[in-house]
Tab-separated table of C-alpha atoms and ligand atoms in Angstrom:
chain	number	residue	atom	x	y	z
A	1049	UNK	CA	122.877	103.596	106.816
A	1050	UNK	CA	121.867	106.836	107.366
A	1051	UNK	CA	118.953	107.363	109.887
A	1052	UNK	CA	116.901	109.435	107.087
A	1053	UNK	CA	116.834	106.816	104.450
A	1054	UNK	CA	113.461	105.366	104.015
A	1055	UNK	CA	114.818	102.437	102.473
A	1056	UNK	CA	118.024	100.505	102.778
A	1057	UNK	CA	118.315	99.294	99.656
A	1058	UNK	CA	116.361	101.006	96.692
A	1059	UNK	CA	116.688	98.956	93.664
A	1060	UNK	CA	115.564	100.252	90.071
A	1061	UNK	CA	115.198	98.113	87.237
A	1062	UNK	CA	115.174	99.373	83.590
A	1063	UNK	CA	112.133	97.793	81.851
A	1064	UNK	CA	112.130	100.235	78.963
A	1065	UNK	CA	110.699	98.730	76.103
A	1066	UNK	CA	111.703	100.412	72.663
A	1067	UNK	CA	110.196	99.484	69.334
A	1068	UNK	CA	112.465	101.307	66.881
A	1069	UNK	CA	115.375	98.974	66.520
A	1070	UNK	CA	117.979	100.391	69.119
A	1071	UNK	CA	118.978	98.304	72.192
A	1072	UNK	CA	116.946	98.325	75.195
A	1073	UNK	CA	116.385	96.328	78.551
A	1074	UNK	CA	112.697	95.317	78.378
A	1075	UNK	CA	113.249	92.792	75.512
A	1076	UNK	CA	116.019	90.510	77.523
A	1077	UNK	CA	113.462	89.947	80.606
A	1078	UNK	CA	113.540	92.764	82.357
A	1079	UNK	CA	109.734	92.997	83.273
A	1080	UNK	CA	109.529	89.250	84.290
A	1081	UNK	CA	113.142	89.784	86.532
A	1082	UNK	CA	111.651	92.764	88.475
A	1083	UNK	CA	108.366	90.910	89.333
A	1084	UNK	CA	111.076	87.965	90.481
A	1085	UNK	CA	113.366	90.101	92.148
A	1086	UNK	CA	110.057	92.088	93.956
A	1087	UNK	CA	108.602	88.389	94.656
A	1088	UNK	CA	111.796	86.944	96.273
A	1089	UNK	CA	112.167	89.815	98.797
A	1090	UNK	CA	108.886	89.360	99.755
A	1091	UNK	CA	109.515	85.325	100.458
A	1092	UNK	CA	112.407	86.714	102.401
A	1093	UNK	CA	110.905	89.169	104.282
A	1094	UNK	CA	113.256	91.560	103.309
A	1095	UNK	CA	110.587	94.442	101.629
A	1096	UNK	CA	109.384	97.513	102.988
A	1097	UNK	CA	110.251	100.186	104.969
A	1098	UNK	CA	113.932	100.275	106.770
A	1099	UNK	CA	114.447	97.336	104.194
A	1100	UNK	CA	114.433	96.712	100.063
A	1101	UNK	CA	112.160	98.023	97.918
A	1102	UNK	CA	111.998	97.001	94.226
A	1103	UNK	CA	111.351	99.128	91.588
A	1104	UNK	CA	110.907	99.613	87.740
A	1105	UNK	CA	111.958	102.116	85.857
A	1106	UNK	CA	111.991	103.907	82.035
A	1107	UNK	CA	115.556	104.075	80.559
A	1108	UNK	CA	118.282	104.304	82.819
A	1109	UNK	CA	120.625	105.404	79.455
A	1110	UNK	CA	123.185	102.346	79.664
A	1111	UNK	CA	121.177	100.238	77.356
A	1112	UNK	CA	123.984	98.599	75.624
A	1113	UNK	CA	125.024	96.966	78.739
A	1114	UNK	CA	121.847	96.410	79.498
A	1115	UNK	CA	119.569	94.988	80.607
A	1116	UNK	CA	120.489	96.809	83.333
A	1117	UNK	CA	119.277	97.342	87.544
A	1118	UNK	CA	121.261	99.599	90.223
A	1119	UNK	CA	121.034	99.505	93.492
A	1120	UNK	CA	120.977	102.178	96.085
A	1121	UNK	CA	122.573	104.026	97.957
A	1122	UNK	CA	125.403	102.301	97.234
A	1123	UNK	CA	124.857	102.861	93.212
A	1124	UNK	CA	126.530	99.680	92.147
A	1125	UNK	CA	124.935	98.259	89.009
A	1126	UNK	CA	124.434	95.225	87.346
A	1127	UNK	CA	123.474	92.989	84.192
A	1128	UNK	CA	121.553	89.362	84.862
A	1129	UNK	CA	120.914	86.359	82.579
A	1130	UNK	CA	118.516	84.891	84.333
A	1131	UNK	CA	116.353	84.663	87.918
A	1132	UNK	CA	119.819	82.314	89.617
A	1133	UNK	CA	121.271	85.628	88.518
A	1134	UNK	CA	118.713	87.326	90.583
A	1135	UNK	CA	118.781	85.199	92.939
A	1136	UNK	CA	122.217	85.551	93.946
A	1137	UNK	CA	122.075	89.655	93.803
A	1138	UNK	CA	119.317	89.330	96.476
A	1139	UNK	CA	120.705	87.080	98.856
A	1140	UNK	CA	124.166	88.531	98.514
A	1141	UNK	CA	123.972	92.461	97.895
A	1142	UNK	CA	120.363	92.620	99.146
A	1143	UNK	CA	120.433	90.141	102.447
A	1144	UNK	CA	123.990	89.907	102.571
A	1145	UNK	CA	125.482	93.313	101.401
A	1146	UNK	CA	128.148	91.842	99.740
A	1147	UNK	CA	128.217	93.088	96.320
A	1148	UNK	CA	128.102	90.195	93.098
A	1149	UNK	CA	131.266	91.106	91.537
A	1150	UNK	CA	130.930	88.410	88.264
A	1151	UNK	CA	127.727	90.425	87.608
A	1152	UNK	CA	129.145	94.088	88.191
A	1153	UNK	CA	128.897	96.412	85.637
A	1154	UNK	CA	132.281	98.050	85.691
B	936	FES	S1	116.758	100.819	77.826
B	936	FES	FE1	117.546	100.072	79.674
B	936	FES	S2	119.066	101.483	80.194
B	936	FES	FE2	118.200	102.287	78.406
């Protein structure tokens, strides 16, 4: 980790919400897996500075894999199902830094 990085992992979630009829995150969960994700590394005492911080964000322009979240600095992304699936991206990537290859976005 380099000693200049504020956090060591910076995860972004796409929550983009469109209304016109193309694919996009927000409508599979996206809003209520941030909040989980954010809430989890907070039980774990893994948020804040030197640590994870959790973020949302507007389109991240892979919506047809979506929904979508990447993680940072290492830039490896992923889809999720449901909050096991977040779940395990926390305590492996996030706690663990071993990436969750069956969720990988290749
Ligand atoms: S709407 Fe999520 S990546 Fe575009």
């Amino acid at each position: 980790m380099s000693e200049h990085q504020y956090f060591k992992h910076h995860v972004f979630f796409c929550t983009n919400q469109r209304d016109d009829g193309r694919e996009s995150c927000g409508p599979h969960g996206a809003e209520a897996a941030q909040k989980h994700a954010k809430k989890r590394c907070k039980e774990l005492n893994i948020n804040g500075e030197g640590k994870v911080r959790i973020n949302s964000a507007g389109c991240l322009d892979r919506c047809e894999l979506g929904p979508v979240m990447v993680v940072y600095p290492e830039g490896t992304w992923y889809t999720y199902v449901d909050n096991s699936d977040i779940d395990e991206i926390v305590d492996s990537h996030l706690v663990n830094g071993k990436e969750v290859e069956r969720l990988k976005i290749k």
